[in-house]
XYZ file of C-alpha atoms in Angstrom:
425
model
C -3.651 -3.182 62.893
C -6.367 -0.507 62.846
C -4.003 1.875 61.012
C -3.130 -0.811 58.503
C -6.810 -1.510 57.874
C -7.474 2.205 57.377
C -4.565 2.469 54.977
C -5.634 -0.588 52.980
C -8.404 1.134 50.959
C -5.980 3.943 50.080
C -3.364 1.419 49.010
C -5.878 -0.452 46.899
C -7.022 2.801 45.299
C -3.424 3.794 44.546
C -2.750 0.356 43.068
C -5.836 0.658 40.855
C -4.754 4.103 39.670
C -1.268 2.838 38.894
C -2.741 -0.005 36.857
C -5.041 2.306 34.909
C -2.625 5.211 34.463
C -0.320 3.590 31.880
C -3.257 2.769 29.639
C -4.774 6.222 30.042
C -1.525 8.139 29.633
C 0.327 5.874 27.213
C 1.838 7.944 24.407
C 2.093 6.383 20.944
C 5.646 5.026 20.743
C 7.098 6.261 17.467
C 10.486 5.468 15.955
C 11.777 8.195 13.616
C 14.573 7.294 11.185
C 16.368 10.278 9.630
C 18.729 10.668 6.704
C 20.871 12.907 8.916
C 20.495 14.783 12.187
C 19.879 18.091 10.378
C 16.396 16.910 9.363
C 15.374 17.209 12.996
C 15.824 20.976 12.591
C 14.681 21.444 8.982
C 11.449 19.518 9.705
C 10.961 20.701 13.288
C 7.385 21.946 12.850
C 6.171 18.511 11.815
C 7.901 16.764 14.720
C 6.610 19.394 17.133
C 3.058 18.770 15.912
C 3.479 15.135 16.937
C 4.939 15.823 20.384
C 2.212 18.416 20.997
C -0.302 15.610 20.422
C 1.407 13.373 22.956
C 3.593 11.200 20.723
C 6.697 9.676 22.289
C 9.349 10.138 19.577
C 12.556 8.121 19.461
C 14.703 9.868 16.828
C 17.654 8.048 15.266
C 19.609 8.102 12.026
C 18.573 5.305 9.667
C 21.983 3.617 9.870
C 22.184 3.583 13.683
C 23.611 0.135 14.588
C 21.395 -0.131 17.692
C 18.086 0.050 15.796
C 15.415 -2.525 16.537
C 11.684 -2.761 15.884
C 11.114 -6.095 17.585
C 12.462 -7.552 20.823
C 11.568 -10.985 22.214
C 8.808 -11.242 19.635
C 7.158 -7.960 20.708
C 7.023 -4.710 18.757
C 8.847 -1.915 20.560
C 6.907 0.836 18.757
C 3.400 1.611 17.553
C 4.487 3.804 14.630
C 7.453 4.161 12.295
C 8.508 7.307 10.409
C 11.167 7.003 7.699
C 12.574 10.363 6.574
C 15.654 8.862 4.950
C 15.149 8.677 1.175
C 18.582 7.468 0.089
C 19.156 4.822 2.771
C 20.767 1.690 1.303
C 21.058 -0.325 4.517
C 19.154 0.245 7.735
C 21.103 -0.130 10.950
C 20.610 -2.782 13.617
C 18.107 -5.510 12.829
C 15.785 -3.337 10.713
C 15.282 -4.182 7.049
C 12.428 -4.300 4.560
C 11.353 -7.696 5.872
C 11.051 -6.509 9.476
C 9.178 -3.373 8.375
C 6.765 -5.561 6.383
C 6.299 -7.741 9.486
C 5.643 -4.574 11.487
C 2.874 -3.633 9.034
C 1.501 -7.184 9.105
C 1.351 -6.833 12.886
C -0.822 -3.718 12.611
C 1.893 -1.050 12.833
C 1.571 2.331 11.122
C 4.296 3.627 8.785
C 4.934 7.071 7.260
C 7.590 7.221 4.522
C 8.955 10.343 2.800
C 11.319 9.872 -0.127
C 12.845 11.963 -2.902
C 14.661 11.833 -6.211
C 17.622 10.170 -4.473
C 15.512 7.194 -3.370
C 17.446 4.052 -2.442
C 16.577 0.412 -3.049
C 15.127 -0.406 0.420
C 12.335 2.178 0.197
C 11.688 1.223 -3.408
C 11.314 -2.408 -2.291
C 9.067 -1.429 0.618
C 6.851 0.514 -1.771
C 6.599 -2.507 -4.032
C 5.508 -4.622 -1.040
C 2.660 -2.144 -0.501
C 1.525 -1.854 -4.132
C 3.513 1.316 -4.933
C 6.125 1.541 -7.695
C 8.613 4.412 -7.511
C 10.318 5.838 -10.572
C 14.072 5.496 -11.030
C 16.662 7.253 -8.903
C 17.412 10.842 -10.023
C 14.012 11.216 -11.696
C 11.520 13.844 -10.579
C 7.939 14.874 -11.171
C 7.910 17.590 -13.857
C 5.054 19.871 -14.844
C 5.639 22.679 -17.349
C 2.240 24.226 -16.598
C 2.008 23.901 -12.805
C 5.331 24.914 -11.281
C 6.069 27.551 -8.670
C 7.283 31.024 -9.546
C 10.483 30.350 -7.539
C 11.363 27.225 -9.557
C 15.002 27.462 -10.765
C 14.186 26.307 -14.288
C 13.620 22.539 -14.377
C 9.919 22.873 -13.479
C 10.221 20.311 -10.673
C 8.925 22.582 -7.890
C 5.344 21.522 -8.425
C 2.272 23.462 -7.345
C -0.313 20.741 -6.698
C -3.960 21.718 -6.845
C -6.036 20.645 -3.792
C -8.626 19.454 -6.329
C -6.260 16.545 -7.004
C -6.603 15.288 -3.431
C -8.521 12.120 -2.638
C -12.130 12.946 -1.757
C -11.825 11.563 1.757
C -11.952 14.182 4.555
C -11.022 11.546 7.134
C -7.644 11.185 5.392
C -6.867 14.645 3.970
C -8.783 16.837 6.412
C -12.059 18.706 6.224
C -10.812 22.263 5.674
C -10.117 23.858 2.304
C -6.410 23.956 1.543
C -4.120 26.344 -0.275
C -2.067 24.858 -3.130
C 0.557 22.319 -2.096
C 4.285 22.477 -2.850
C 5.950 19.248 -3.954
C 9.440 18.406 -5.133
C 10.397 14.769 -5.452
C 9.976 11.404 -7.128
C 6.806 10.134 -8.783
C 4.939 6.912 -8.046
C 2.348 4.740 -9.737
C -0.092 2.366 -8.066
C -0.279 -1.350 -8.748
C -3.575 -1.664 -10.677
C -4.116 -5.121 -9.166
C -3.980 -3.830 -5.583
C -7.382 -2.408 -4.595
C -6.067 -1.268 -1.209
C -3.807 1.492 -2.588
C -5.138 5.030 -2.116
C -4.315 7.819 -4.599
C -4.098 10.540 -1.944
C -2.560 13.285 -4.110
C -2.052 13.019 -7.861
C -0.274 15.204 -10.362
C -2.183 17.282 -12.895
C -2.973 16.115 -16.422
C 0.229 17.850 -17.624
C 2.597 16.241 -15.109
C 5.006 13.390 -15.782
C 8.008 11.720 -14.186
C 11.424 11.689 -15.868
C 15.046 12.797 -15.557
C 14.854 16.615 -15.378
C 18.254 17.131 -17.036
C 17.757 14.735 -19.969
C 15.646 14.851 -23.144
C 12.705 12.459 -23.210
C 13.729 9.423 -25.247
C 11.190 6.937 -23.913
C 7.703 6.961 -22.484
C 7.807 8.286 -18.896
C 7.170 5.995 -15.944
C 4.183 8.079 -14.834
C 2.084 10.478 -16.896
C -0.794 12.804 -16.031
C -3.094 11.918 -13.169
C -1.532 8.464 -12.962
C 1.425 10.265 -11.378
C 1.122 9.832 -7.627
C 2.685 12.442 -5.380
C 1.327 10.960 -2.145
C -0.126 7.470 -1.816
C -1.571 5.440 1.035
C -2.616 1.965 1.996
C -4.970 0.518 4.569
C -4.253 -3.195 4.832
C -6.918 -5.786 5.563
C -5.714 -5.873 9.173
C -6.317 -2.080 9.370
C -2.581 -1.265 9.368
C -1.940 2.042 7.601
C 0.945 3.251 5.447
C 1.527 6.607 3.719
C 4.205 7.253 1.079
C 5.187 10.776 0.060
C 7.451 11.151 -2.957
C 8.794 14.336 -1.371
C 10.657 14.723 1.910
C 10.570 18.487 1.301
C 6.775 18.304 1.537
C 7.138 17.959 5.356
C 9.831 20.641 5.745
C 9.526 23.926 7.626
C 10.519 25.719 4.413
C 7.600 24.247 2.464
C 5.193 24.738 5.392
C 5.988 28.462 5.607
C 6.578 29.234 1.945
C 4.375 31.449 -0.165
C 3.128 29.709 -3.295
C 2.199 30.985 -6.748
C 2.061 29.297 -10.123
C 4.405 30.746 -12.732
C 1.594 31.603 -15.108
C -0.121 34.860 -16.081
C -2.754 36.159 -13.651
C -2.022 33.386 -11.126
C -2.960 33.929 -7.478
C -0.280 34.318 -4.834
C -0.958 32.554 -1.542
C 0.966 33.689 1.556
C 1.380 30.106 2.728
C 1.063 26.609 1.255
C -1.443 23.978 2.360
C 1.398 21.590 3.233
C 1.202 21.946 7.010
C -2.539 21.307 7.213
C -2.315 18.345 4.844
C 0.696 16.873 6.675
C -1.178 17.069 9.976
C -4.275 15.424 8.506
C -2.218 12.630 6.944
C -0.326 11.991 10.175
C -3.558 11.874 12.181
C -4.959 9.298 9.778
C -1.887 7.097 9.333
C -1.248 6.998 13.094
C -4.903 6.118 13.780
C -6.036 9.275 15.489
C -8.742 9.584 12.827
C -10.968 7.092 11.041
C -10.947 4.460 13.794
C -14.238 2.708 14.578
C -15.230 0.107 17.150
C -18.312 -1.916 18.044
C -19.878 -1.337 21.447
C -22.922 -3.153 22.792
C -24.907 -5.418 20.444
C -28.413 -6.615 21.298
C -31.264 -8.500 19.655
C -34.645 -9.695 20.905
C -38.274 -10.048 19.926
C -40.135 -6.767 19.676
C -41.732 -6.064 23.051
C -39.163 -8.116 24.965
C -35.810 -7.181 26.487
C -33.685 -10.325 26.316
C -32.761 -12.631 23.429
C -34.582 -15.975 23.321
C -32.793 -19.319 23.261
C -34.088 -19.646 19.708
C -36.278 -17.563 17.440
C -39.258 -18.943 15.570
C -40.032 -18.250 11.955
C -41.814 -14.958 11.212
C -40.885 -13.458 14.611
C -40.702 -9.674 14.635
C -37.256 -8.842 16.013
C -35.312 -5.749 16.983
C -31.540 -5.550 16.454
C -29.317 -2.750 17.726
C -25.598 -2.004 17.711
C -23.487 0.763 19.227
C -20.753 2.089 16.914
C -18.153 4.541 18.185
C -15.293 6.465 16.599
C -12.087 7.770 18.107
C -12.045 11.575 18.280
C -9.338 13.572 20.081
C -8.415 10.495 22.094
C -11.981 9.779 23.223
C -14.648 7.382 21.987
C -17.744 9.218 20.772
C -20.864 8.033 18.899
C -20.272 7.533 15.183
C -22.570 9.372 12.801
C -23.292 7.373 9.634
C -26.319 6.990 7.387
C -25.209 4.024 5.279
C -24.770 1.203 7.811
C -26.503 -2.030 6.819
C -27.545 -5.153 8.694
C -27.696 -8.538 7.007
C -29.538 -11.590 8.356
C -27.541 -14.407 6.849
C -27.652 -18.177 6.642
C -25.374 -18.817 3.681
C -26.635 -15.878 1.645
C -28.431 -12.859 3.114
C -32.167 -13.424 3.606
C -32.610 -9.856 4.836
C -30.546 -6.759 4.057
C -31.696 -3.481 5.564
C -30.333 -0.097 6.639
C -29.853 0.610 10.328
C -31.341 3.849 11.631
C -29.645 6.005 14.230
C -31.603 5.928 17.458
C -29.936 7.949 20.197
C -26.486 6.497 20.773
C -27.113 3.319 18.798
C -28.256 2.024 15.419
C -31.307 -0.216 15.304
C -33.940 -1.756 13.064
C -37.044 -3.920 13.376
C -37.805 -6.601 10.807
C -39.722 -9.837 10.365
C -37.713 -13.041 10.231
C -38.065 -15.033 6.997
C -40.107 -18.237 6.819
C -36.990 -20.391 6.846
C -35.365 -22.005 9.852
C -31.796 -22.999 10.652
C -28.690 -21.265 12.025
C -28.435 -17.588 11.086
C -26.196 -14.599 11.778
C -26.918 -10.948 12.398
C -24.028 -9.383 10.458
C -22.751 -5.809 10.166
C -19.880 -5.484 7.677
C -19.006 -1.791 7.294
C -16.082 -0.888 5.044
C -15.786 2.771 4.049
C -12.952 4.861 2.627
C -10.688 6.186 5.355
C -12.224 4.168 8.184
C -11.103 0.971 9.847
C -13.048 -2.095 8.756
C -15.954 -2.710 11.139
C -17.245 -6.284 11.385
C -19.708 -7.785 13.853
C -21.573 -11.102 13.749
C -23.988 -12.668 16.221
C -25.161 -16.242 15.644
C -28.708 -17.328 16.462
C -30.877 -20.345 15.728
C -34.364 -20.249 14.259
C -36.957 -23.023 14.452
C -40.513 -23.690 13.347
C -43.529 -23.013 15.534
C -44.385 -25.954 17.775
C -47.671 -26.544 15.915
C -46.085 -26.148 12.460
C -46.714 -29.266 10.349
C -43.764 -28.547 8.127
C -43.449 -25.995 5.412
C -39.791 -25.181 5.839
C -36.518 -26.563 4.608
C -36.711 -30.053 6.117
C -40.247 -30.779 4.884
C -39.061 -30.708 1.287
C -36.916 -33.734 2.035
C -39.481 -35.844 3.953
C -40.415 -39.177 2.343
C -43.788 -40.811 3.078
C -43.352 -44.024 5.094
C -45.402 -46.102 2.637
C -43.244 -44.958 -0.251
C -40.112 -45.764 1.734
C -41.381 -49.293 2.486
C -42.138 -49.929 -1.195
C -38.688 -48.672 -2.163
C -36.929 -50.914 0.385
C -39.045 -53.995 -0.599
C -38.088 -53.470 -4.228
C -34.434 -53.236 -3.214
C -34.511 -56.612 -1.421
C -36.308 -58.322 -4.360
C -33.398 -57.337 -6.586
């Protein structure tokens, strides 16, 4: 019995470690759907970058009959990669509807297409506010093509200046020019959630490269999207690349130079760095925020009262953290606002960073009722941060009535006269 008692703490400790370990060591479960098995080799650097960061990759061909995203109502994966541009029918129980449900459930999706794009990916793009050009079309630019282009001017040299100004999404470092060969996209103008991550130049357009132009192209100039993204209202993220080649080892390692006089030759493209940044964002390694501790109280006190009184001087504070290299660290922002709201905001003020938290002191307005401390932070590239705390506010005990209710009080004498007149009628 003594030995069992001595072993019990060790057993409990082991049990606790076993319970915590899966959460601490859980690798993001990622389903990868390929056009063919060769893509595993031709795009090996990209896949290796994911496994090096701890991703658990399940690699299948897109028509594998055993495919499944959902089982018994639960998602089997956290992320989905589709490197199968021409797929016409997914295998198993995967289709556009299940992928849309996966996104609605908060899943992250990375899609790479090409000029041979099939209907399923076109339909998925449409669901996300992205419209692809027709099959067999390509982005063409007669002024910004690579020196190794075979003659159709579809091997595009994209200028990093055409990237979205969002370091959280595209990375913080300066990039070399980007190689792109594939299909063009345009964004739905009625969908404010679509992100123009990489656009063509003012001289680019999308059309059939082996046909004369007989009609206005689907996409022209900077409306031509090469890479697009979406962050849904539930914080699910999706990235569409019109080029599967963009993620290839060949494009990662290629030298790049525009076929124009006096152009600069770069020993390597910026594709690898951009692909890594995009994957970190879409798979929620970057740009993820959370709310920590929230507190409010009268200035000079430590705990919140059961109710505030009008004109109290209060202090509000909130801890905001961001995910960085798998760890939660303090977020650094200078544009976070607090609102003190009943129906409309009565107070709107900036929060100031104070150590590991953001705080502010302010005087409550001379109005009582039920209010909320509200932080609603929505910035490009970051998950939507929302925090509300409800409080009540009353008059001072010796207040004779200058607030909301006093405007609706009726003198007793006047009420009696009104009622007497009513009965006489």
